[in-house]
Amino acid sequence: MEAKSFKRLPKHIGIIPDGNRRWAESHNKEKHEGYSYGINPGFELYNLCIHFGIQEMTFYGFTQDNTKRPAVQTKAFQNACVEAVMKLAHRDANLLVIGNTKSPLFPKELLPFANKRVQFGKGLININFLVNYGWQWDLSSNASKSIPRIDLIIRWGGRRRLSGFLPIQSVYADIYVIDDLWPDFKKDHLYEALSWYQEQDITLGG
Amino acid sequence: MEAKSFKRLPKHIGIIPDGNRRWAESHNKEKHEGYSYGINPGFELYNLCIHFGIQEMTFYGFTQDNTKRPAVQTKAFQNACVEAVMKLAHRDANLLVIGNTKSPLFPKELLPFANKRVQFGKGLININFLVNYGWQWDLSSNASKSIPRIDLIIRWGGRRRLSGFLPIQSVYADIYVIDDLWPDFKKDHLYEALSWYQEQDITLGG
């Protein structure tokens, strides 16, 4: 499918990749094992978005709320975030990691990419990655000020809510929910979301 | 239908009553004529929520964004908001109007109810009404600090977005979208939304 198949594409897509634990359970694995199956879907989606000429994507890595989960899960999603960034370093993106770096829950491997944009390869797309992010922390520190308004949020895993995802950038976003769990990502999910998005009228509240 | 039909009810429901202008056009009326048809649905919904024992509702009246519309529309939704409050004054509610009162776009008839809660009759339910509300104005002034977290947001008119509705209180809200336009409100809409809500798991991001 080509970009020209769509009459209007979002400039900035927010990604809420929910459902890793439910996917693990449904595959007879421990909940924490689900996170590692969420890495490849992110790269499939990244490739597709570059193909379509999407300018910017923001991925919900993990939040300060999430770190209240059992330690084995917290460790697993921290590791998955580090692995994702190490893989991205071999691709073509401008990475910005946003999150509370003052907490030990922020993976120290990601400090070099925090709060400043780092170019990898040809820098074909802006990728923002929320790591140890908290909406209250963000609102009080204006931490995400360099992330622009989001046009389309796609959430996997069936839940119809934002769960604290960038409250300021999300005020006018169109929200598309996919019932399939994130590790079950397939190209058609993005096509569906983009097809739906092009039919929405953009009023910015006006 | 009784409250006991539901195993779990939201304490605080947010209402985005969208679609008045589209409804007017589909009934061979001028767009601005639609707003007056949005008042009675609000009272039907108010009655049902008292019946179910809902503790608090927040209605999206109009926003600072909305006032960029043609003057005849702005006048019409201002009038509809005033009429709604004058009717509510004969019912049993604790009303709090939140909005920028320093602008001439805030209807002066509503000044007595702005930024403080006023009891009508037996005060059976808290009703918050956003009038000349702006999300940026709210975030910069902390104007809505007395409005608590929202559990369930119901939006009429098919659009899947928040359009600046109380960004802080909405961070964890479950969002239910009804395709019918607001003036076509019927009881089943609320039943559907409550039935769906009771099946959601509440994690508050955890």
CSV table of C-alpha atoms in Angstrom, one decimal:
chain,number,residue,atom,x,y,z
A,1,MET,CA,0.0,0.0,0.0
A,2,GLU,CA,1.3,3.4,-1.0
A,3,ALA,CA,1.1,6.8,0.8
A,4,LYS,CA,-0.8,8.2,-2.2
A,5,SER,CA,-3.6,5.7,-1.3
A,6,PHE,CA,-4.5,8.1,1.5
A,7,LYS,CA,-5.9,11.5,0.9
A,8,ARG,CA,-4.6,12.8,4.3
A,9,LEU,CA,-2.0,11.3,6.6
A,10,PRO,CA,-1.2,12.2,10.2
A,11,LYS,CA,2.1,14.0,10.8
A,12,HIS,CA,2.5,12.7,14.3
A,13,ILE,CA,1.2,9.3,15.5
A,14,GLY,CA,1.1,8.3,19.2
A,15,ILE,CA,1.4,4.6,19.9
A,16,ILE,CA,0.1,2.9,23.0
A,17,PRO,CA,1.3,-0.7,22.7
A,18,ASP,CA,-0.9,-2.4,25.3
A,19,GLY,CA,-1.6,-6.1,25.9
A,20,ASN,CA,1.9,-7.6,26.3
A,21,ARG,CA,1.0,-9.3,29.6
A,22,ARG,CA,-2.4,-10.6,28.3
A,23,TRP,CA,-0.7,-11.9,25.2
A,24,ALA,CA,1.9,-13.8,27.4
A,25,GLU,CA,-0.8,-15.4,29.5
A,26,SER,CA,-2.8,-16.5,26.5
A,27,HIS,CA,0.4,-18.2,25.2
A,28,ASN,CA,1.1,-20.1,28.4
A,29,LYS,CA,3.9,-17.8,29.4
A,30,GLU,CA,4.6,-15.7,32.5
A,31,LYS,CA,3.2,-12.2,32.3
A,32,HIS,CA,6.6,-10.5,32.3
A,33,GLU,CA,7.7,-12.6,29.3
A,34,GLY,CA,5.3,-10.7,27.1
A,35,TYR,CA,7.3,-7.5,26.9
A,36,SER,CA,10.1,-8.9,24.8
A,37,TYR,CA,7.5,-9.9,22.1
A,38,GLY,CA,6.6,-6.2,21.8
A,39,ILE,CA,9.9,-5.1,20.3
A,40,ASN,CA,9.7,-6.5,16.8
A,41,PRO,CA,6.2,-5.1,16.3
A,42,GLY,CA,7.6,-1.7,17.0
A,43,PHE,CA,10.1,-2.0,14.2
A,44,GLU,CA,7.5,-3.3,11.8
A,45,LEU,CA,5.5,-0.3,12.6
A,46,TYR,CA,8.5,2.0,12.3
A,47,ASN,CA,9.3,0.6,8.8
A,48,LEU,CA,5.7,1.1,7.7
A,49,CYS,CA,5.6,4.7,9.0
A,50,ILE,CA,8.8,5.6,7.1
A,51,HIS,CA,7.3,4.0,4.0
A,52,PHE,CA,4.3,6.3,4.3
A,53,GLY,CA,6.3,9.4,5.1
A,54,ILE,CA,5.0,9.8,8.6
A,55,GLN,CA,7.2,12.6,10.2
A,56,GLU,CA,7.0,11.7,13.9
A,57,MET,CA,6.0,8.9,16.2
A,58,THR,CA,5.7,8.8,20.0
A,59,PHE,CA,5.9,5.4,21.7
A,60,TYR,CA,4.6,4.8,25.2
A,61,GLY,CA,7.4,2.8,26.7
A,62,PHE,CA,6.6,2.6,30.4
A,63,THR,CA,5.3,5.0,33.1
A,64,GLN,CA,6.0,5.7,36.7
A,65,ASP,CA,2.5,4.2,37.3
A,66,ASN,CA,3.7,1.0,35.7
A,67,THR,CA,6.7,0.6,38.0
A,68,LYS,CA,4.3,-0.2,40.8
A,69,ARG,CA,4.0,-3.7,39.2
A,70,PRO,CA,6.0,-6.7,40.5
A,71,ALA,CA,9.7,-6.3,40.2
A,72,VAL,CA,10.1,-9.1,37.6
A,73,GLN,CA,7.7,-7.2,35.3
A,74,THR,CA,9.4,-3.8,35.9
A,75,LYS,CA,12.7,-5.3,35.0
A,76,ALA,CA,11.3,-7.0,31.9
A,77,PHE,CA,9.8,-3.8,30.5
A,78,GLN,CA,12.9,-1.8,31.4
A,79,ASN,CA,15.0,-4.3,29.5
A,80,ALA,CA,12.6,-4.3,26.5
A,81,CYS,CA,13.0,-0.5,26.3
A,82,VAL,CA,16.8,-0.6,26.4
A,83,GLU,CA,16.8,-3.3,23.7
A,84,ALA,CA,14.5,-1.3,21.5
A,85,VAL,CA,16.7,1.7,21.6
A,86,MET,CA,19.9,-0.3,21.0
A,87,LYS,CA,18.2,-1.7,17.9
A,88,LEU,CA,17.0,1.7,16.8
A,89,ALA,CA,20.6,3.0,17.0
A,90,HIS,CA,21.3,0.9,13.8
A,91,ARG,CA,18.4,2.4,11.9
A,92,ASP,CA,17.6,5.9,10.6
A,93,ALA,CA,15.8,8.0,13.2
A,94,ASN,CA,16.1,11.1,15.4
A,95,LEU,CA,15.5,9.7,18.9
A,96,LEU,CA,14.3,11.7,21.9
A,97,VAL,CA,13.7,9.8,25.1
A,98,ILE,CA,11.5,11.6,27.6
A,99,GLY,CA,11.1,10.5,31.2
A,100,ASN,CA,12.2,11.1,34.8
A,101,THR,CA,15.9,10.4,34.7
A,102,LYS,CA,16.4,11.3,38.3
A,103,SER,CA,14.8,8.0,39.5
A,104,PRO,CA,16.7,4.7,39.7
A,105,LEU,CA,13.8,3.3,37.7
A,106,PHE,CA,15.0,5.1,34.6
A,107,PRO,CA,17.4,2.6,32.8
A,108,LYS,CA,20.8,4.2,32.9
A,109,GLU,CA,21.7,2.8,29.5
A,110,LEU,CA,19.2,5.3,28.1
A,111,LEU,CA,20.6,8.4,29.8
A,112,PRO,CA,22.6,9.4,26.6
A,113,PHE,CA,19.4,9.7,24.7
A,114,ALA,CA,17.3,11.5,27.4
A,115,ASN,CA,15.9,15.0,27.0
A,116,LYS,CA,17.8,15.7,23.8
A,117,ARG,CA,17.3,14.5,20.2
A,118,VAL,CA,20.0,12.1,18.9
A,119,GLN,CA,20.3,11.3,15.2
A,120,PHE,CA,20.8,7.7,14.1
A,121,GLY,CA,21.8,7.0,10.5
A,122,LYS,CA,19.9,9.2,8.0
A,123,GLY,CA,17.4,10.4,10.7
A,124,LEU,CA,14.4,9.6,8.5
A,125,ILE,CA,11.7,10.1,11.2
A,126,ASN,CA,11.4,11.6,14.6
A,127,ILE,CA,10.9,8.9,17.3
A,128,ASN,CA,9.9,10.0,20.8
A,129,PHE,CA,10.1,7.3,23.5
A,130,LEU,CA,8.4,7.8,26.9
A,131,VAL,CA,10.5,5.9,29.5
A,132,ASN,CA,9.7,6.2,33.2
A,133,TYR,CA,7.2,8.9,32.1
A,134,GLY,CA,4.6,10.3,34.4
A,135,TRP,CA,1.8,12.7,33.3
A,136,GLN,CA,2.0,14.6,36.6
A,137,TRP,CA,5.8,14.8,36.4
A,138,ASP,CA,5.5,16.1,32.8
A,139,LEU,CA,2.8,18.7,33.6
A,140,SER,CA,4.8,20.0,36.6
A,141,SER,CA,8.2,20.2,34.7
A,142,ASN,CA,7.0,20.8,31.2
A,143,ALA,CA,9.3,18.0,30.3
A,144,SER,CA,7.7,17.1,26.9
A,145,LYS,CA,7.6,20.7,25.6
A,146,SER,CA,9.6,19.7,22.5
A,147,ILE,CA,7.1,17.1,21.5
A,148,PRO,CA,4.4,18.6,19.2
A,149,ARG,CA,0.7,18.0,19.0
A,150,ILE,CA,-0.4,14.4,18.2
A,151,ASP,CA,-2.8,13.9,15.3
A,152,LEU,CA,-3.6,10.2,15.7
A,153,ILE,CA,-3.2,7.9,18.7
A,154,ILE,CA,-3.4,4.2,18.0
A,155,ARG,CA,-3.9,2.0,21.1
A,156,TRP,CA,-3.6,-1.8,20.9
A,157,GLY,CA,-5.3,-4.2,23.4
A,158,GLY,CA,-8.9,-2.9,23.3
A,159,ARG,CA,-8.9,-0.4,26.1
A,160,ARG,CA,-10.5,2.9,25.3
A,161,ARG,CA,-8.5,5.4,27.4
A,162,LEU,CA,-5.3,7.4,27.3
A,163,SER,CA,-3.8,6.1,30.6
A,164,GLY,CA,-1.8,9.3,31.1
A,165,PHE,CA,-0.3,9.5,27.6
A,166,LEU,CA,1.0,13.0,27.0
A,167,PRO,CA,-2.1,14.9,28.2
A,168,ILE,CA,-1.2,18.2,26.5
A,169,GLN,CA,-0.2,16.8,23.1
A,170,SER,CA,-3.3,14.5,23.1
A,171,VAL,CA,-6.0,17.1,23.6
A,172,TYR,CA,-7.2,17.2,20.0
A,173,ALA,CA,-5.9,13.7,18.9
A,174,ASP,CA,-8.2,11.3,17.2
A,175,ILE,CA,-8.0,8.0,19.1
A,176,TYR,CA,-8.2,4.6,17.3
A,177,VAL,CA,-8.4,1.5,19.3
A,178,ILE,CA,-7.4,-1.9,18.0
A,179,ASP,CA,-8.7,-4.9,19.9
A,180,ASP,CA,-5.8,-7.2,19.1
A,181,LEU,CA,-2.9,-7.3,21.6
A,182,TRP,CA,0.3,-5.4,20.7
A,183,PRO,CA,2.5,-8.5,20.2
A,184,ASP,CA,-0.1,-9.6,17.5
A,185,PHE,CA,0.6,-6.5,15.5
A,186,LYS,CA,0.0,-6.8,11.8
A,187,LYS,CA,0.3,-4.3,8.9
A,188,ASP,CA,-3.5,-4.2,8.5
A,189,HIS,CA,-3.8,-2.5,11.9
A,190,LEU,CA,-2.0,0.6,10.6
A,191,TYR,CA,-3.9,0.6,7.3
A,192,GLU,CA,-7.2,0.4,9.2
A,193,ALA,CA,-6.2,3.3,11.5
A,194,LEU,CA,-4.9,5.5,8.6
A,195,SER,CA,-8.0,4.7,6.6
A,196,TRP,CA,-10.2,5.8,9.5
A,197,TYR,CA,-8.1,8.8,10.3
A,198,GLN,CA,-8.4,10.3,6.8
A,199,GLU,CA,-12.2,10.4,7.2
A,200,GLN,CA,-12.1,12.4,10.4
A,201,ASP,CA,-12.6,16.2,10.2
A,202,ILE,CA,-9.9,18.2,11.9
A,203,THR,CA,-11.4,21.1,13.9
A,204,LEU,CA,-8.9,21.5,16.7
A,205,GLY,CA,-11.9,22.2,19.0
A,206,GLY,CA,-13.2,25.0,16.8
B,1,MET,CA,-33.4,-0.6,34.7
B,2,GLU,CA,-32.1,-0.4,38.2
B,3,ALA,CA,-28.7,0.5,39.6
B,4,LYS,CA,-28.4,-3.0,41.0
B,5,SER,CA,-28.4,-4.3,37.4
B,6,PHE,CA,-24.8,-3.1,37.2
B,7,LYS,CA,-22.0,-4.6,39.3
B,8,ARG,CA,-20.0,-1.4,39.1
B,9,LEU,CA,-21.0,2.1,38.4
B,10,PRO,CA,-18.9,5.2,37.7
B,11,LYS,CA,-18.8,7.8,40.4
B,12,HIS,CA,-18.1,10.7,38.0
B,13,ILE,CA,-19.3,10.8,34.3
B,14,GLY,CA,-18.1,13.3,31.8
B,15,ILE,CA,-20.5,14.2,29.0
B,16,ILE,CA,-19.4,15.5,25.6
B,17,PRO,CA,-22.7,16.3,23.9
B,18,ASP,CA,-21.5,16.7,20.3
B,19,GLY,CA,-23.5,16.8,17.1
B,20,ASN,CA,-26.0,19.6,17.6
B,21,ARG,CA,-25.1,21.3,14.3
B,22,ARG,CA,-25.0,18.1,12.3
B,23,TRP,CA,-28.5,17.2,13.7
B,24,ALA,CA,-29.8,20.6,12.7
B,25,GLU,CA,-28.6,20.3,9.2
B,26,SER,CA,-30.1,16.8,8.8
B,27,HIS,CA,-33.4,18.2,9.9
B,28,ASN,CA,-33.4,21.1,7.4
B,29,LYS,CA,-32.6,23.7,10.0
B,30,GLU,CA,-29.8,26.2,10.3
B,31,LYS,CA,-26.7,24.9,12.1
B,32,HIS,CA,-27.2,27.3,15.1
B,33,GLU,CA,-30.7,26.1,15.7
B,34,GLY,CA,-29.4,22.7,16.8
B,35,TYR,CA,-28.2,23.8,20.2
B,36,SER,CA,-31.6,24.4,21.7
B,37,TYR,CA,-32.5,20.8,20.9
B,38,GLY,CA,-29.6,19.8,23.2
B,39,ILE,CA,-31.2,21.0,26.4
B,40,ASN,CA,-33.9,18.4,27.0
B,41,PRO,CA,-31.5,15.5,26.4
B,42,GLY,CA,-29.3,16.9,29.2
B,43,PHE,CA,-32.2,16.7,31.6
B,44,GLU,CA,-33.2,13.2,30.6
B,45,LEU,CA,-29.7,12.2,31.2
B,46,TYR,CA,-29.6,14.1,34.6
B,47,ASN,CA,-32.8,12.2,35.7
B,48,LEU,CA,-31.4,8.9,34.7
B,49,CYS,CA,-28.1,9.5,36.5
B,50,ILE,CA,-29.9,10.5,39.7
B,51,HIS,CA,-31.9,7.3,39.4
B,52,PHE,CA,-28.7,5.2,39.2
B,53,GLY,CA,-27.1,7.1,42.1
B,54,ILE,CA,-24.3,8.6,40.0
B,55,GLN,CA,-22.6,11.1,42.3
B,56,GLU,CA,-21.2,13.6,39.8
B,57,MET,CA,-21.4,14.7,36.2
B,58,THR,CA,-19.4,17.2,34.1
B,59,PHE,CA,-21.1,18.6,31.0
B,60,TYR,CA,-19.0,20.2,28.2
B,61,GLY,CA,-21.0,23.4,27.6
B,62,PHE,CA,-18.8,25.4,25.2
B,63,THR,CA,-15.1,26.2,24.9
B,64,GLN,CA,-13.0,29.2,24.0
B,65,ASP,CA,-12.2,27.3,20.8
B,66,ASN,CA,-15.9,27.1,20.0
B,67,THR,CA,-16.3,30.9,20.2
B,68,LYS,CA,-14.3,31.2,17.0
B,69,ARG,CA,-17.4,30.0,15.2
B,70,PRO,CA,-19.9,32.4,13.5
B,71,ALA,CA,-21.5,34.9,15.9
B,72,VAL,CA,-25.0,33.4,15.4
B,73,GLN,CA,-23.8,30.0,16.6
B,74,THR,CA,-21.8,31.5,19.5
B,75,LYS,CA,-24.9,33.4,20.6
B,76,ALA,CA,-27.0,30.2,20.2
B,77,PHE,CA,-24.8,28.0,22.4
B,78,GLN,CA,-24.4,30.7,25.0
B,79,ASN,CA,-28.2,31.0,25.2
B,80,ALA,CA,-28.6,27.2,25.5
B,81,CYS,CA,-26.1,27.1,28.4
B,82,VAL,CA,-28.0,29.9,30.2
B,83,GLU,CA,-31.3,28.2,29.6
B,84,ALA,CA,-30.0,24.9,30.9
B,85,VAL,CA,-28.8,26.5,34.1
B,86,MET,CA,-32.1,28.3,34.7
B,87,LYS,CA,-33.9,25.0,34.3
B,88,LEU,CA,-31.5,23.2,36.6
B,89,ALA,CA,-32.1,25.9,39.3
B,90,HIS,CA,-35.6,24.2,39.7
B,91,ARG,CA,-34.1,20.8,40.2
B,92,ASP,CA,-32.0,19.1,42.9
B,93,ALA,CA,-28.3,19.6,42.1
B,94,ASN,CA,-25.1,21.2,43.4
B,95,LEU,CA,-23.9,23.2,40.4
B,96,LEU,CA,-20.4,24.4,39.7
B,97,VAL,CA,-19.8,26.4,36.5
B,98,ILE,CA,-16.1,26.5,35.4
B,99,GLY,CA,-14.9,28.8,32.7
B,100,ASN,CA,-13.1,32.0,32.0
B,101,THR,CA,-15.4,34.6,33.5
B,102,LYS,CA,-13.1,37.5,32.6
B,103,SER,CA,-14.0,37.3,28.9
B,104,PRO,CA,-17.2,39.0,27.5
B,105,LEU,CA,-17.9,35.6,25.9
B,106,PHE,CA,-18.8,34.2,29.3
B,107,PRO,CA,-22.6,34.7,29.7
B,108,LYS,CA,-23.1,37.2,32.5
B,109,GLU,CA,-26.3,35.4,33.7
B,110,LEU,CA,-24.0,32.6,34.8
B,111,LEU,CA,-21.6,34.6,36.9
B,112,PRO,CA,-23.5,33.8,40.2
B,113,PHE,CA,-22.7,30.1,39.6
B,114,ALA,CA,-19.1,30.4,38.5
B,115,ASN,CA,-16.2,29.0,40.4
B,116,LYS,CA,-18.2,28.1,43.5
B,117,ARG,CA,-20.7,25.3,44.1
B,118,VAL,CA,-24.3,26.4,44.5
B,119,GLN,CA,-27.0,24.1,45.9
B,120,PHE,CA,-30.4,23.8,44.1
B,121,GLY,CA,-33.2,22.0,45.9
B,122,LYS,CA,-32.1,18.8,47.6
B,123,GLY,CA,-28.7,18.8,45.9
B,124,LEU,CA,-28.9,15.2,44.8
B,125,ILE,CA,-26.0,15.2,42.4
B,126,ASN,CA,-22.9,17.3,41.7
B,127,ILE,CA,-23.2,18.9,38.3
B,128,ASN,CA,-20.1,20.6,36.8
B,129,PHE,CA,-20.7,22.7,33.7
B,130,LEU,CA,-17.8,23.9,31.5
B,131,VAL,CA,-18.8,27.3,30.0
B,132,ASN,CA,-16.3,29.3,28.0
B,133,TYR,CA,-13.8,26.7,29.1
B,134,GLY,CA,-10.3,26.4,27.7
B,135,TRP,CA,-7.8,23.6,28.4
B,136,GLN,CA,-4.8,25.9,28.2
B,137,TRP,CA,-6.6,28.5,30.5
B,138,ASP,CA,-7.4,25.6,32.9
B,139,LEU,CA,-3.9,24.2,33.0
B,140,SER,CA,-2.3,27.6,33.5
B,141,SER,CA,-4.8,28.7,36.3
B,142,ASN,CA,-5.6,25.3,37.8
B,143,ALA,CA,-9.2,26.5,37.5
B,144,SER,CA,-10.8,23.0,37.6
B,145,LYS,CA,-8.9,21.9,40.8
B,146,SER,CA,-12.2,21.2,42.6
B,147,ILE,CA,-13.4,18.7,39.9
B,148,PRO,CA,-12.3,15.2,40.7
B,149,ARG,CA,-11.0,12.4,38.4
B,150,ILE,CA,-13.5,11.3,35.8
B,151,ASP,CA,-14.3,7.5,35.5
B,152,LEU,CA,-16.3,7.4,32.3
B,153,ILE,CA,-16.5,9.9,29.5
B,154,ILE,CA,-19.4,9.5,27.1
B,155,ARG,CA,-19.2,11.3,23.8
B,156,TRP,CA,-22.1,11.6,21.4
B,157,GLY,CA,-21.7,12.3,17.7
B,158,GLY,CA,-19.2,9.6,16.7
B,159,ARG,CA,-15.9,11.4,17.1
B,160,ARG,CA,-13.2,9.6,19.0
B,161,ARG,CA,-11.4,12.4,20.7
B,162,LEU,CA,-11.4,14.5,23.8
B,163,SER,CA,-11.3,18.0,22.2
B,164,GLY,CA,-9.7,19.6,25.2
B,165,PHE,CA,-12.1,18.2,27.8
B,166,LEU,CA,-10.5,18.5,31.3
B,167,PRO,CA,-7.1,17.0,30.4
B,168,ILE,CA,-6.1,16.3,33.9
B,169,GLN,CA,-9.3,14.7,35.1
B,170,SER,CA,-9.5,12.6,31.9
B,171,VAL,CA,-6.1,10.9,32.1
B,172,TYR,CA,-7.4,7.6,33.3
B,173,ALA,CA,-11.1,7.9,32.1
B,174,ASP,CA,-12.6,5.2,30.0
B,175,ILE,CA,-14.0,6.7,26.8
B,176,TYR,CA,-17.3,5.5,25.3
B,177,VAL,CA,-18.3,7.0,21.9
B,178,ILE,CA,-22.0,6.9,20.7
B,179,ASP,CA,-22.4,7.4,17.0
B,180,ASP,CA,-25.9,9.0,17.4
B,181,LEU,CA,-26.0,12.8,17.6
B,182,TRP,CA,-26.6,14.4,21.0
B,183,PRO,CA,-30.2,15.7,20.2
B,184,ASP,CA,-31.1,12.1,19.4
B,185,PHE,CA,-30.2,11.1,22.9
B,186,LYS,CA,-32.1,8.0,24.2
B,187,LYS,CA,-31.9,6.1,27.5
B,188,ASP,CA,-30.3,3.1,25.8
B,189,HIS,CA,-27.2,5.2,25.2
B,190,LEU,CA,-26.6,5.5,28.9
B,191,TYR,CA,-27.4,1.8,29.5
B,192,GLU,CA,-24.9,0.8,26.7
B,193,ALA,CA,-22.2,3.0,28.2
B,194,LEU,CA,-22.7,1.8,31.7
B,195,SER,CA,-22.9,-1.9,30.6
B,196,TRP,CA,-19.6,-1.4,28.7
B,197,TYR,CA,-18.0,0.5,31.6
B,198,GLN,CA,-18.7,-2.3,34.2
B,199,GLU,CA,-16.6,-4.7,32.1
B,200,GLN,CA,-13.5,-2.4,32.0
B,201,ASP,CA,-10.7,-3.1,34.5
B,202,ILE,CA,-9.7,0.0,36.4
B,203,THR,CA,-5.9,0.1,36.8
B,204,LEU,CA,-5.2,3.9,37.0
B,205,GLY,CA,-2.2,3.3,34.9
B,206,GLY,CA,-0.7,0.6,37.2
